[in-house]
Structures are given as structure tokens and as C-alpha cells.
Tab-separated table of N, CA and C in Angstrom:
chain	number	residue	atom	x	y	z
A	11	UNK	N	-27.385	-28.766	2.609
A	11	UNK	CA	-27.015	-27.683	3.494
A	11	UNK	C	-25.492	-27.530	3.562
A	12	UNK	N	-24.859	-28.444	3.490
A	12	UNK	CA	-23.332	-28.888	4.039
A	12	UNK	C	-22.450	-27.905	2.298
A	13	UNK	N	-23.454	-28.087	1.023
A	13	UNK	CA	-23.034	-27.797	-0.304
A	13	UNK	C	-23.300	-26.325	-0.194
A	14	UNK	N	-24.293	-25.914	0.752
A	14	UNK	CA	-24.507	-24.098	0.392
A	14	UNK	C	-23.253	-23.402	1.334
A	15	UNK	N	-23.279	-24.304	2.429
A	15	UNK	CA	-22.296	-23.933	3.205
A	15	UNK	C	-21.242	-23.451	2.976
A	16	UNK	N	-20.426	-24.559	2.145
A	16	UNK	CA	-19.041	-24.696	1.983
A	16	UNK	C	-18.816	-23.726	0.612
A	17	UNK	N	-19.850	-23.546	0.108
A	17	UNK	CA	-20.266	-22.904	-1.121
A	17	UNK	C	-19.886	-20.919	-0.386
A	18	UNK	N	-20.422	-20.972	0.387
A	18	UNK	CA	-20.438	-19.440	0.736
A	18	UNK	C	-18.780	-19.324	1.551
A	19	UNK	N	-18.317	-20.464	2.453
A	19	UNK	CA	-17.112	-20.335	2.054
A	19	UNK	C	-16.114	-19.895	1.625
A	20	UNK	N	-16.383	-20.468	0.365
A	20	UNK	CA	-15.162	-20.392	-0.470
A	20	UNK	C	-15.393	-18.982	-1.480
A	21	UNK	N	-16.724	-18.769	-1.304
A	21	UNK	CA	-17.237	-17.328	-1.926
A	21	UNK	C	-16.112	-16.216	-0.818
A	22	UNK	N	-16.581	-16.356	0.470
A	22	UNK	CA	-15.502	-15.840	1.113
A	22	UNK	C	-14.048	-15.519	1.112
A	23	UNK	N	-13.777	-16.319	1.094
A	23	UNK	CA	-12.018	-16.774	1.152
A	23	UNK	C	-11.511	-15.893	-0.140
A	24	UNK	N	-11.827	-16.745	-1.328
A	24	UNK	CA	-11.931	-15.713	-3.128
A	24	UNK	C	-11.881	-14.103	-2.824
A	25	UNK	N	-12.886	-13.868	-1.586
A	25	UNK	CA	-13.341	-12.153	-1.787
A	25	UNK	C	-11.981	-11.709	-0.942
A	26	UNK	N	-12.034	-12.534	-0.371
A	26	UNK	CA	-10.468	-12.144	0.787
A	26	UNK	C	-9.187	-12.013	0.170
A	27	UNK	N	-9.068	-12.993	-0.462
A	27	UNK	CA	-7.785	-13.291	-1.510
A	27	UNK	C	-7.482	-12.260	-2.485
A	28	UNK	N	-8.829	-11.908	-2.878
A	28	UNK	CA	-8.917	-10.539	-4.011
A	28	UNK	C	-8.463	-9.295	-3.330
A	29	UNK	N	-8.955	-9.003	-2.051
A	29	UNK	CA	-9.209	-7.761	-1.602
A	29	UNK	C	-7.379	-7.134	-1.123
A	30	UNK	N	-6.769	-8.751	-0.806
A	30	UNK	CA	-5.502	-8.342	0.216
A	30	UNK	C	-4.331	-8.380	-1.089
A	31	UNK	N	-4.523	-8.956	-2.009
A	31	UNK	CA	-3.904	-8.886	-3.748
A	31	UNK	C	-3.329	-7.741	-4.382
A	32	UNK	N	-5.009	-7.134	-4.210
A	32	UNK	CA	-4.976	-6.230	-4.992
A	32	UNK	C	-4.036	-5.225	-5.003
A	33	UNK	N	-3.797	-4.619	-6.202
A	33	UNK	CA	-2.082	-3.367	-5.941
A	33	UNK	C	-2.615	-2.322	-5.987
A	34	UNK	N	-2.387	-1.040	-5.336
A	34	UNK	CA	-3.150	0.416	-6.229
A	34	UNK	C	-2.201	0.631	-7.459
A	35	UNK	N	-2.954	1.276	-8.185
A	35	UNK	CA	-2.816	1.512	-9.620
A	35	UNK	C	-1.246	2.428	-9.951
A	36	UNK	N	-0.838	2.911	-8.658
A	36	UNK	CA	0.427	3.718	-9.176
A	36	UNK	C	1.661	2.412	-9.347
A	37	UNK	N	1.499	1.047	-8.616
A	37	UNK	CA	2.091	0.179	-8.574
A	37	UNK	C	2.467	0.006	-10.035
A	38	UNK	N	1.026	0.008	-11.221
A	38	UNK	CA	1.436	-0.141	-12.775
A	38	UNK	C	2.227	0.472	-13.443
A	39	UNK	N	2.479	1.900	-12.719
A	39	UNK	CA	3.031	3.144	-13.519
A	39	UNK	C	4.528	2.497	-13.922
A	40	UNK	N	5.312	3.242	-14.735
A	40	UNK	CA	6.643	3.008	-15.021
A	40	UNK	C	7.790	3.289	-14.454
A	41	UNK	N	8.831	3.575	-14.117
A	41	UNK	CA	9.947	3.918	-12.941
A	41	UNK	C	9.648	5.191	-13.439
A	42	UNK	N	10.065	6.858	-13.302
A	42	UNK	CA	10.248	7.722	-13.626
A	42	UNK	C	11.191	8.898	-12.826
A	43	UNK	N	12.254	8.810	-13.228
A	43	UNK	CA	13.543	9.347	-12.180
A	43	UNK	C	13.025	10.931	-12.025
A	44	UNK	N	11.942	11.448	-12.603
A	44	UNK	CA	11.883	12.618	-12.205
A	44	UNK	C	12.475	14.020	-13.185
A	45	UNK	N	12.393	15.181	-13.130
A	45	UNK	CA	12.984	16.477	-13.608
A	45	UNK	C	14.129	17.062	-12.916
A	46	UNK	N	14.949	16.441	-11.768
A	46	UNK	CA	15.464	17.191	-11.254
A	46	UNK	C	16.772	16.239	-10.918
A	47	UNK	N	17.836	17.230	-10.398
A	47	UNK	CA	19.392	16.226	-10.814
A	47	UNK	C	19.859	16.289	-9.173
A	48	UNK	N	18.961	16.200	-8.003
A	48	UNK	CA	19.547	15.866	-6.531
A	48	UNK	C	18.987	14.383	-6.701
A	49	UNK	N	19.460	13.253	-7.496
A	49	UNK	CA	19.661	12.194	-6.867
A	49	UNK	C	20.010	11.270	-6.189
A	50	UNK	N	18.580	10.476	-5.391
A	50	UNK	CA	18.681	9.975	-4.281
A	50	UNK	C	18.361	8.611	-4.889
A	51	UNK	N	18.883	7.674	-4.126
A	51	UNK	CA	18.605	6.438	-3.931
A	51	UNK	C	16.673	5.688	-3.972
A	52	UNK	N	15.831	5.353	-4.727
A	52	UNK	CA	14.908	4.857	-4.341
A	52	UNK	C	14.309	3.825	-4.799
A	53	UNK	N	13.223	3.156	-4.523
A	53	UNK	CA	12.295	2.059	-5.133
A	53	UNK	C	11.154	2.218	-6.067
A	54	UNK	N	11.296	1.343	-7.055
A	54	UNK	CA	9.894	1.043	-7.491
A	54	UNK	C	9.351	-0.258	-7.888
A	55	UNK	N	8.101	-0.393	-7.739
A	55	UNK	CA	7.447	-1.930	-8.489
A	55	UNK	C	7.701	-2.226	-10.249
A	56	UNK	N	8.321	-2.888	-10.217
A	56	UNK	CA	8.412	-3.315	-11.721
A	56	UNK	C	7.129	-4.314	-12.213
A	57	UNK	N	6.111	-3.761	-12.798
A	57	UNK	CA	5.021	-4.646	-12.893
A	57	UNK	C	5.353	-5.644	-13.903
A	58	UNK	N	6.161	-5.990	-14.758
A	58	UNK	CA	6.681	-6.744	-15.851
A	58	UNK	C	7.203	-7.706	-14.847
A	59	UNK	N	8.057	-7.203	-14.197
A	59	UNK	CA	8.848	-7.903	-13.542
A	59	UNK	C	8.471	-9.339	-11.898
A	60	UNK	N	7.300	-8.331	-11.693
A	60	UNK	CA	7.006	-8.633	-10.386
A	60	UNK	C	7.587	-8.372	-9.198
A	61	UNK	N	8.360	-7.302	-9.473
A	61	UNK	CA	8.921	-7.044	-7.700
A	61	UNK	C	9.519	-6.010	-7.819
A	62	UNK	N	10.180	-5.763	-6.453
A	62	UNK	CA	10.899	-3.843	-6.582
A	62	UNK	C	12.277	-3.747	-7.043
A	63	UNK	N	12.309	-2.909	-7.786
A	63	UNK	CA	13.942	-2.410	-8.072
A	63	UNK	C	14.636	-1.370	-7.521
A	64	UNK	N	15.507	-1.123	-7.344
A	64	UNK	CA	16.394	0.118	-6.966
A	64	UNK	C	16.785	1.483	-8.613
A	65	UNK	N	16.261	2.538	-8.729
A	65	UNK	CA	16.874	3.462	-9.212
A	65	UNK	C	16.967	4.402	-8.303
A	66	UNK	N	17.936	5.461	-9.538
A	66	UNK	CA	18.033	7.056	-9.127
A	66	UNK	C	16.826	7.556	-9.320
A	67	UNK	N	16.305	8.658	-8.074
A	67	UNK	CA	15.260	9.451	-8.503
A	67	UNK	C	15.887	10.846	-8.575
A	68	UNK	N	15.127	11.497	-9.479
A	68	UNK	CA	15.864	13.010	-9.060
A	68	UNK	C	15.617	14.009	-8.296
A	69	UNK	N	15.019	13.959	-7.653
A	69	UNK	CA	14.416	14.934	-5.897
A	69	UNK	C	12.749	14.947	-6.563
A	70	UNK	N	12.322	15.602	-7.720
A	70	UNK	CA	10.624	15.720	-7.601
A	70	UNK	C	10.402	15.280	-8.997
A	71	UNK	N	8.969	15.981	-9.274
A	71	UNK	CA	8.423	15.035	-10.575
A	71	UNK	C	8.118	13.654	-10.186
A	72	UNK	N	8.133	12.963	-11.405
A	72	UNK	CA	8.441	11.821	-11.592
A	72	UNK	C	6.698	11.259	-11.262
A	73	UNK	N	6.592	9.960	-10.726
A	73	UNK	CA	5.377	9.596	-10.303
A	73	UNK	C	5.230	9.202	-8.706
A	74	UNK	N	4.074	8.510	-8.750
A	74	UNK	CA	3.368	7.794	-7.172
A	74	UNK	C	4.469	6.474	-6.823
A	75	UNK	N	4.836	6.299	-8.037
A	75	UNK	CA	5.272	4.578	-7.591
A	75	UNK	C	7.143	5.074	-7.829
A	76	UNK	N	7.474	5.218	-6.449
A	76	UNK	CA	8.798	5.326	-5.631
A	76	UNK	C	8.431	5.434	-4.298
A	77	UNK	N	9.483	4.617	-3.392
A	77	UNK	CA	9.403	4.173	-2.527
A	77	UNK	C	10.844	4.825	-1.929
A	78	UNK	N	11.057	4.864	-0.415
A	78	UNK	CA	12.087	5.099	0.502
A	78	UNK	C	12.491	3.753	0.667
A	79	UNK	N	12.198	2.470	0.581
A	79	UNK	CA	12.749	1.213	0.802
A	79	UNK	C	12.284	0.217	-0.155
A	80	UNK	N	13.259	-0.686	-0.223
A	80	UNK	CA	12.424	-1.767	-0.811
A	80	UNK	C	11.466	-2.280	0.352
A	81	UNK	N	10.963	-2.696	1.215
A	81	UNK	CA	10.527	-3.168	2.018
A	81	UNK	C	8.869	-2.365	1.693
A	82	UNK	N	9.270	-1.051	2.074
A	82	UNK	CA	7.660	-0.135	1.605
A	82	UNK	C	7.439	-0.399	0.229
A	83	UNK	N	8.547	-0.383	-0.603
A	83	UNK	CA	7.863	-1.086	-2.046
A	83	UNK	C	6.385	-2.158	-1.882
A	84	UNK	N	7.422	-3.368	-1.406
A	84	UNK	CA	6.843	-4.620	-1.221
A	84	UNK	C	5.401	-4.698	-0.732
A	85	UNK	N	5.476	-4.114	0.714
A	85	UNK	CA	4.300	-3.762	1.057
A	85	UNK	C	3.311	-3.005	0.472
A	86	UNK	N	3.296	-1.855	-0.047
A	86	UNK	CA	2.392	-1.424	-0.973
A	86	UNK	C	1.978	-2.699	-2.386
A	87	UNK	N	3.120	-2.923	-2.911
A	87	UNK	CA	2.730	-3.529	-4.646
A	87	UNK	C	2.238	-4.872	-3.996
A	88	UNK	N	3.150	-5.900	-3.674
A	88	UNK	CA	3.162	-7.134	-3.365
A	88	UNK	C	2.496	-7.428	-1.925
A	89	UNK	N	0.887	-6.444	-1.358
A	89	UNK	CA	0.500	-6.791	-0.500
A	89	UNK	C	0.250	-8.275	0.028
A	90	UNK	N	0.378	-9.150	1.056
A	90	UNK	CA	0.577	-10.571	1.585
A	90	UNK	C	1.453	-11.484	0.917
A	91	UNK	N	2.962	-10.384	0.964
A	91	UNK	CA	3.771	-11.525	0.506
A	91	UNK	C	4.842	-11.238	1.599
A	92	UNK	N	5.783	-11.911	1.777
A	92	UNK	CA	6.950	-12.071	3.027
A	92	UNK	C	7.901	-11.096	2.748
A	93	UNK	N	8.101	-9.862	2.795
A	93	UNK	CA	9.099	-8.642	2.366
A	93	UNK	C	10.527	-9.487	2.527
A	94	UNK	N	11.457	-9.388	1.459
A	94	UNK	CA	12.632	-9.513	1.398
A	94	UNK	C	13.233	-9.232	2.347
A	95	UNK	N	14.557	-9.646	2.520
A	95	UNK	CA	15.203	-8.797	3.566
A	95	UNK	C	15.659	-9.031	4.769
């Protein structure tokens, strides 16, 4: 009993670990400064890298994965980790 127990457990914990991990998919995308030349300051997840960087964006275009902070980076890509900062 004590083996099914600890067994469902850790089945638990695994499903938990997975669920709070996981990145959405724009996190994979590549930096992309965009079509347009009002650049601003912003973030993205470097998936090679593992964490957020700072480029220029150029006001639109571009993709999902830019951020207003590194901090909202973090939180989106690197869900349950301690935001920089």
C-alpha cells in the first residue's frame, strides 16, 4: 500500500513540475526587431541561450516573443524560476 502510495505521488509532483515548466511556443520563436524604424527598447527569450535578452524592436511586425521587461520575459519563458533583478 505504502509502494502505490508513494507511487501516485511522485506521479503527481512529475505532472506538476511539467505543467509549471512548460514555455508557450512563442518563447521558441527567434528575436525579430520588426518592419518598422520607431525603435524601442525590448525583451526576448533566447531559447539557445536560456534566458532574456535586450534588443531594438521596431514599433510592429516582428513576433509574440517581445516583452516590455525583462522581468515579463522571465515570467512568461522561464515560468518557476526567481526573476532577475
Amino acid at each position: 500500500m505504502k509502494t502505490m502510495n508513494l507511487f501516485w505521488l511522485l506521479a503527481c509532483v512529475a505532472r506538476l513540475h511539467a505543467f509549471e515548466t512548460k514555455k508557450p511556443s512563442y518563447c521558441i520563436e527567434p528575436r525579430a526587431t520588426g518592419s518598422c524604424r520607431n525603435y524601442v527598447v525590448a525583451w526576448y527569450f533566447d531559447y539557445t541561450a536560456h534566458y532574456c535578452k535586450i534588443f531594438l524592436y521596431g514599433g510592429c511586425g516582428g513576433n509574440m516573443n517581445k516583452f516590455s521587461s525583462e522581468i515579463k520575459c522571465q515570467q512568461m519563458c522561464l515560468p518557476g524560476s526567481t526573476p532577475q533583478r
